[in-house]
Amino acid sequence: MWALGDYPAVATEVIAELGPVLVRACQAGPGTRVLDIAAGSGNAAIAAALTGADVVASDLTPELLETGRAHAAEAGAKLEWQQGDAEDLPYGDGEFDVAMSCVGIMFAPHHQASADEMLRVVRPGGTLGVVNWTPQGFIGQMFATMKPYAAPPPPGAQPAPLWGDPEHVRALFGDRVTDVVAERRMLRVERFGSPEEFRDFFKACYGPTIATYRFIAEDPERVAALDRDLADLGRRFGAADGSGAMEWEYLLLTARKAD
């Protein structure tokens, strides 16, 4: 799904600032070994590498890794790019000082499995950090809007935006972490001039939206209804100042792995 469309355009044109936000929160820098889980095209991994950290970017989708390599070369960032499943990471126990994920791990279907793996690969006392879309925020509500039109999820899959609920993430990590800091923040998005422009961009670039439209492609009435619903969503989340910008809520959560 994530190879559909042009997710790197979303990462670079819409949500680019999220990666550096996460890197700063995790205090990545020289002397730290960092794993970016479900790294996509490297929104956070490249930012971490530019701090001087030793970085591995891991993702399930080879096409995104290839784009990430190109972006890293353009930015002058040196890091490793490796294919890996967030629910079964190909790394040893305690191999990293920092494990982080920027709106990535949330899309692994089995949340406990991916949280367990994230914890496993971090050394005792190391840092875990995630940026995830909240259920009540714009992207969480976009998935809620698409749900009636989308194919049923596979058995056992959990909704991605639950990773944006701090209590859900605390429960996933349990007593295996300390010093949990959770903060809801807003990303101001000024990329789109209208709700319809947002909708059409996501129809062309964002894998989950593309997959949803493909599922209903032979039903023009449902396609038209989803078109209306997504444009209405964009209108509801427009900035209060009338500028045409949008405010997208996300959760920034960091923790320390217990010794």
C-alpha positions as CSV (number, residue, x, y, z in Angstrom):
1,M,0.0,0.0,0.0
2,W,2.8,2.5,0.9
3,A,4.3,2.0,-2.6
4,L,1.1,3.4,-4.1
5,G,1.1,7.1,-5.2
6,D,3.9,9.3,-3.9
7,Y,4.3,9.1,-0.1
8,P,7.6,10.9,-0.2
9,A,5.7,14.0,-1.5
10,V,3.6,13.9,1.6
11,A,6.7,13.6,3.8
12,T,8.6,16.4,2.2
13,E,5.8,18.8,1.2
14,V,3.3,18.4,4.0
15,I,4.8,17.0,7.2
16,A,8.6,17.6,6.8
17,E,8.9,19.4,10.2
18,L,7.8,16.3,12.2
19,G,11.0,14.4,11.7
20,P,13.3,17.1,13.2
21,V,10.8,17.5,16.1
22,L,11.1,13.8,17.0
23,V,14.9,13.8,16.6
24,R,15.2,16.8,19.0
25,A,12.9,15.1,21.5
26,C,15.0,11.9,21.4
27,Q,18.2,13.9,21.8
28,A,19.9,12.1,19.0
29,G,23.4,13.3,18.2
30,P,27.0,12.2,17.9
31,G,27.8,9.0,19.8
32,T,24.2,7.7,19.7
33,R,23.1,4.7,17.6
34,V,19.6,5.3,16.3
35,L,17.0,3.1,14.7
36,D,14.1,4.7,12.8
37,I,11.3,2.2,12.6
38,A,8.9,2.3,9.6
39,A,11.1,5.1,8.4
40,G,9.5,5.6,5.0
41,S,11.6,7.9,2.9
42,G,13.6,9.1,5.9
43,N,11.7,12.1,7.3
44,A,13.2,11.5,10.8
45,A,16.2,9.2,9.9
46,I,17.9,11.8,7.7
47,A,17.4,14.5,10.3
48,A,19.0,12.3,12.9
49,A,21.9,11.5,10.6
50,L,22.5,15.2,10.1
51,T,23.0,15.6,13.9
52,G,26.0,13.2,13.6
53,A,24.2,10.1,15.0
54,D,24.8,6.6,13.7
55,V,21.5,5.9,12.1
56,V,19.7,2.9,10.6
57,A,16.5,3.5,8.7
58,S,14.3,0.4,8.5
59,D,11.1,0.1,6.5
60,L,9.1,-2.7,4.9
61,T,8.7,-0.9,1.5
62,P,11.7,-1.1,-0.8
63,E,10.5,1.8,-3.0
64,L,10.5,4.2,0.0
65,L,14.0,3.1,1.0
66,E,15.2,3.9,-2.5
67,T,13.7,7.3,-2.4
68,G,15.2,7.8,1.0
69,R,18.7,7.0,-0.2
70,A,18.3,9.6,-2.9
71,H,17.1,12.2,-0.4
72,A,19.9,11.4,2.0
73,A,22.5,11.9,-0.8
74,E,21.0,15.2,-1.7
75,A,21.1,16.3,2.0
76,G,24.7,15.0,2.5
77,A,23.5,12.6,5.2
78,K,25.2,9.2,5.7
79,L,23.1,6.4,7.2
80,E,22.1,2.8,6.6
81,W,18.9,1.8,4.8
82,Q,17.6,-1.7,5.5
83,Q,14.3,-3.5,4.8
84,G,12.6,-4.7,8.0
85,D,9.2,-5.4,9.5
86,A,8.3,-3.3,12.5
87,E,6.7,-6.5,14.1
88,D,9.9,-8.6,13.5
89,L,12.9,-6.3,13.5
90,P,16.2,-7.9,12.2
91,Y,18.3,-6.5,15.0
92,G,19.7,-7.8,18.3
93,D,18.5,-7.1,21.8
94,G,19.7,-3.7,23.1
95,E,21.5,-2.8,19.9
96,F,20.4,0.9,19.8
97,D,20.6,3.9,22.1
98,V,17.4,5.3,20.5
99,A,14.5,3.7,18.7
100,M,12.0,6.2,17.1
101,S,9.2,6.3,14.6
102,C,7.6,9.2,12.9
103,V,4.0,8.4,11.9
104,G,5.3,5.0,10.8
105,I,5.1,2.3,13.5
106,M,1.4,3.3,14.0
107,F,0.5,1.6,10.7
108,A,1.9,-1.9,11.7
109,P,-1.3,-3.9,12.2
110,H,-0.5,-5.5,15.6
111,H,0.4,-2.8,18.0
112,Q,1.7,-4.9,20.9
113,A,4.1,-6.9,18.6
114,S,5.6,-3.7,17.2
115,A,5.9,-2.0,20.6
116,D,7.6,-5.1,22.0
117,E,10.1,-5.1,19.1
118,M,10.8,-1.4,19.6
119,L,11.6,-2.0,23.3
120,R,13.6,-5.1,22.6
121,V,16.2,-3.4,20.3
122,V,16.9,-0.5,22.7
123,R,19.5,-0.9,25.5
124,P,18.4,-0.4,29.1
125,G,18.3,3.3,29.8
126,G,17.9,4.1,26.1
127,T,15.3,6.3,24.6
128,L,12.1,5.5,22.8
129,G,10.3,8.2,20.8
130,V,7.2,8.3,18.6
131,V,5.2,10.9,16.7
132,N,1.8,9.6,15.8
133,W,-1.5,11.1,14.5
134,T,-4.2,11.3,17.2
135,P,-7.6,9.7,16.8
136,Q,-9.4,13.0,17.2
137,G,-7.0,15.0,15.1
138,F,-7.2,15.6,11.3
139,I,-5.5,12.4,10.1
140,G,-7.3,10.2,12.7
141,Q,-10.6,11.7,11.5
142,M,-9.6,11.2,7.9
143,F,-9.2,7.5,8.5
144,A,-12.6,7.5,10.3
145,T,-14.1,9.2,7.3
146,M,-12.6,6.6,4.9
147,K,-13.5,3.6,7.0
148,P,-17.0,3.1,5.6
149,Y,-15.6,3.0,2.1
150,A,-12.5,1.0,2.7
151,A,-11.9,-2.8,2.5
152,P,-12.2,-4.6,5.9
153,P,-8.9,-4.7,7.8
154,P,-7.2,-8.1,8.2
155,P,-8.1,-10.1,11.3
156,G,-6.5,-8.8,14.5
157,A,-5.4,-5.5,13.0
158,Q,-5.8,-2.5,15.2
159,P,-6.7,1.1,14.1
160,A,-3.5,3.0,13.4
161,P,-4.6,6.3,15.2
162,L,-4.7,4.4,18.6
163,W,-0.9,5.0,18.6
164,G,-1.8,8.7,19.0
165,D,-3.6,8.0,22.3
166,P,-1.1,8.4,25.1
167,E,-2.9,5.9,27.4
168,H,-2.8,3.3,24.6
169,V,1.0,3.8,24.1
170,R,1.6,3.7,27.9
171,A,-0.3,0.4,28.0
172,L,1.8,-1.1,25.2
173,F,5.0,-0.2,26.9
174,G,3.8,-0.9,30.4
175,D,6.2,-1.0,33.3
176,R,9.1,-1.6,30.9
177,V,9.6,2.2,30.5
178,T,10.1,5.2,32.8
179,D,10.1,8.9,32.4
180,V,7.2,9.0,29.9
181,V,6.6,12.4,28.5
182,A,3.5,12.7,26.3
183,E,2.4,16.0,24.6
184,R,-0.3,16.7,22.0
185,R,0.9,19.2,19.5
186,M,-0.4,20.8,16.3
187,L,1.2,20.7,12.9
188,R,0.2,23.8,10.8
189,V,-0.3,22.7,7.2
190,E,-0.2,25.4,4.6
191,R,0.3,23.2,1.5
192,F,-3.3,23.3,0.3
193,G,-5.2,26.2,-1.0
194,S,-8.6,24.5,-0.5
195,P,-10.2,21.4,0.9
196,E,-10.6,20.0,-2.6
197,E,-6.9,20.5,-3.2
198,F,-6.1,18.5,0.0
199,R,-8.4,15.8,-1.2
200,D,-7.0,15.5,-4.6
201,F,-3.4,15.5,-3.4
202,F,-4.2,12.6,-1.0
203,K,-6.1,10.8,-3.8
204,A,-2.9,11.0,-5.9
205,C,-0.2,10.6,-3.3
206,Y,-1.3,8.8,-0.1
207,G,-1.4,5.0,-0.2
208,P,-4.3,4.4,2.2
209,T,-6.4,7.0,0.4
210,I,-5.5,5.5,-3.0
211,A,-6.4,2.0,-1.7
212,T,-9.7,3.2,-0.4
213,Y,-10.7,4.7,-3.8
214,R,-9.6,1.6,-5.6
215,F,-11.8,-0.5,-3.4
216,I,-14.9,1.5,-4.5
217,A,-13.8,2.4,-8.0
218,E,-16.6,0.5,-9.7
219,D,-19.3,2.4,-7.7
220,P,-19.4,6.1,-8.9
221,E,-21.9,7.1,-6.3
222,R,-19.7,6.0,-3.5
223,V,-16.7,7.6,-5.1
224,A,-18.6,10.9,-5.3
225,A,-19.7,10.5,-1.7
226,L,-16.2,10.0,-0.5
227,D,-15.1,13.0,-2.5
228,R,-17.6,15.1,-0.7
229,D,-16.8,13.7,2.7
230,L,-13.1,14.3,2.4
231,A,-13.6,17.9,1.2
232,D,-16.0,18.5,4.1
233,L,-13.3,17.1,6.5
234,G,-10.8,19.6,5.1
235,R,-13.3,22.4,5.7
236,R,-13.9,21.4,9.3
237,F,-10.2,21.4,10.1
238,G,-9.3,24.7,8.6
239,A,-7.4,27.1,10.8
240,A,-9.6,29.5,12.8
241,D,-7.8,32.5,11.4
242,G,-9.4,32.0,8.0
243,S,-6.0,31.7,6.2
244,G,-6.8,28.4,4.5
245,A,-4.2,26.6,6.6
246,M,-5.1,23.4,8.5
247,E,-4.2,22.3,12.0
248,W,-3.3,18.6,12.3
249,E,-2.9,17.2,15.8
250,Y,-0.2,14.7,16.7
251,L,1.2,13.0,19.8
252,L,4.9,13.3,20.7
253,L,5.8,10.7,23.3
254,T,9.2,9.8,24.6
255,A,10.3,7.4,27.3
256,R,13.3,5.6,28.8
257,K,13.7,1.9,28.8
258,A,13.8,0.6,32.3
259,D,17.1,-0.7,33.5
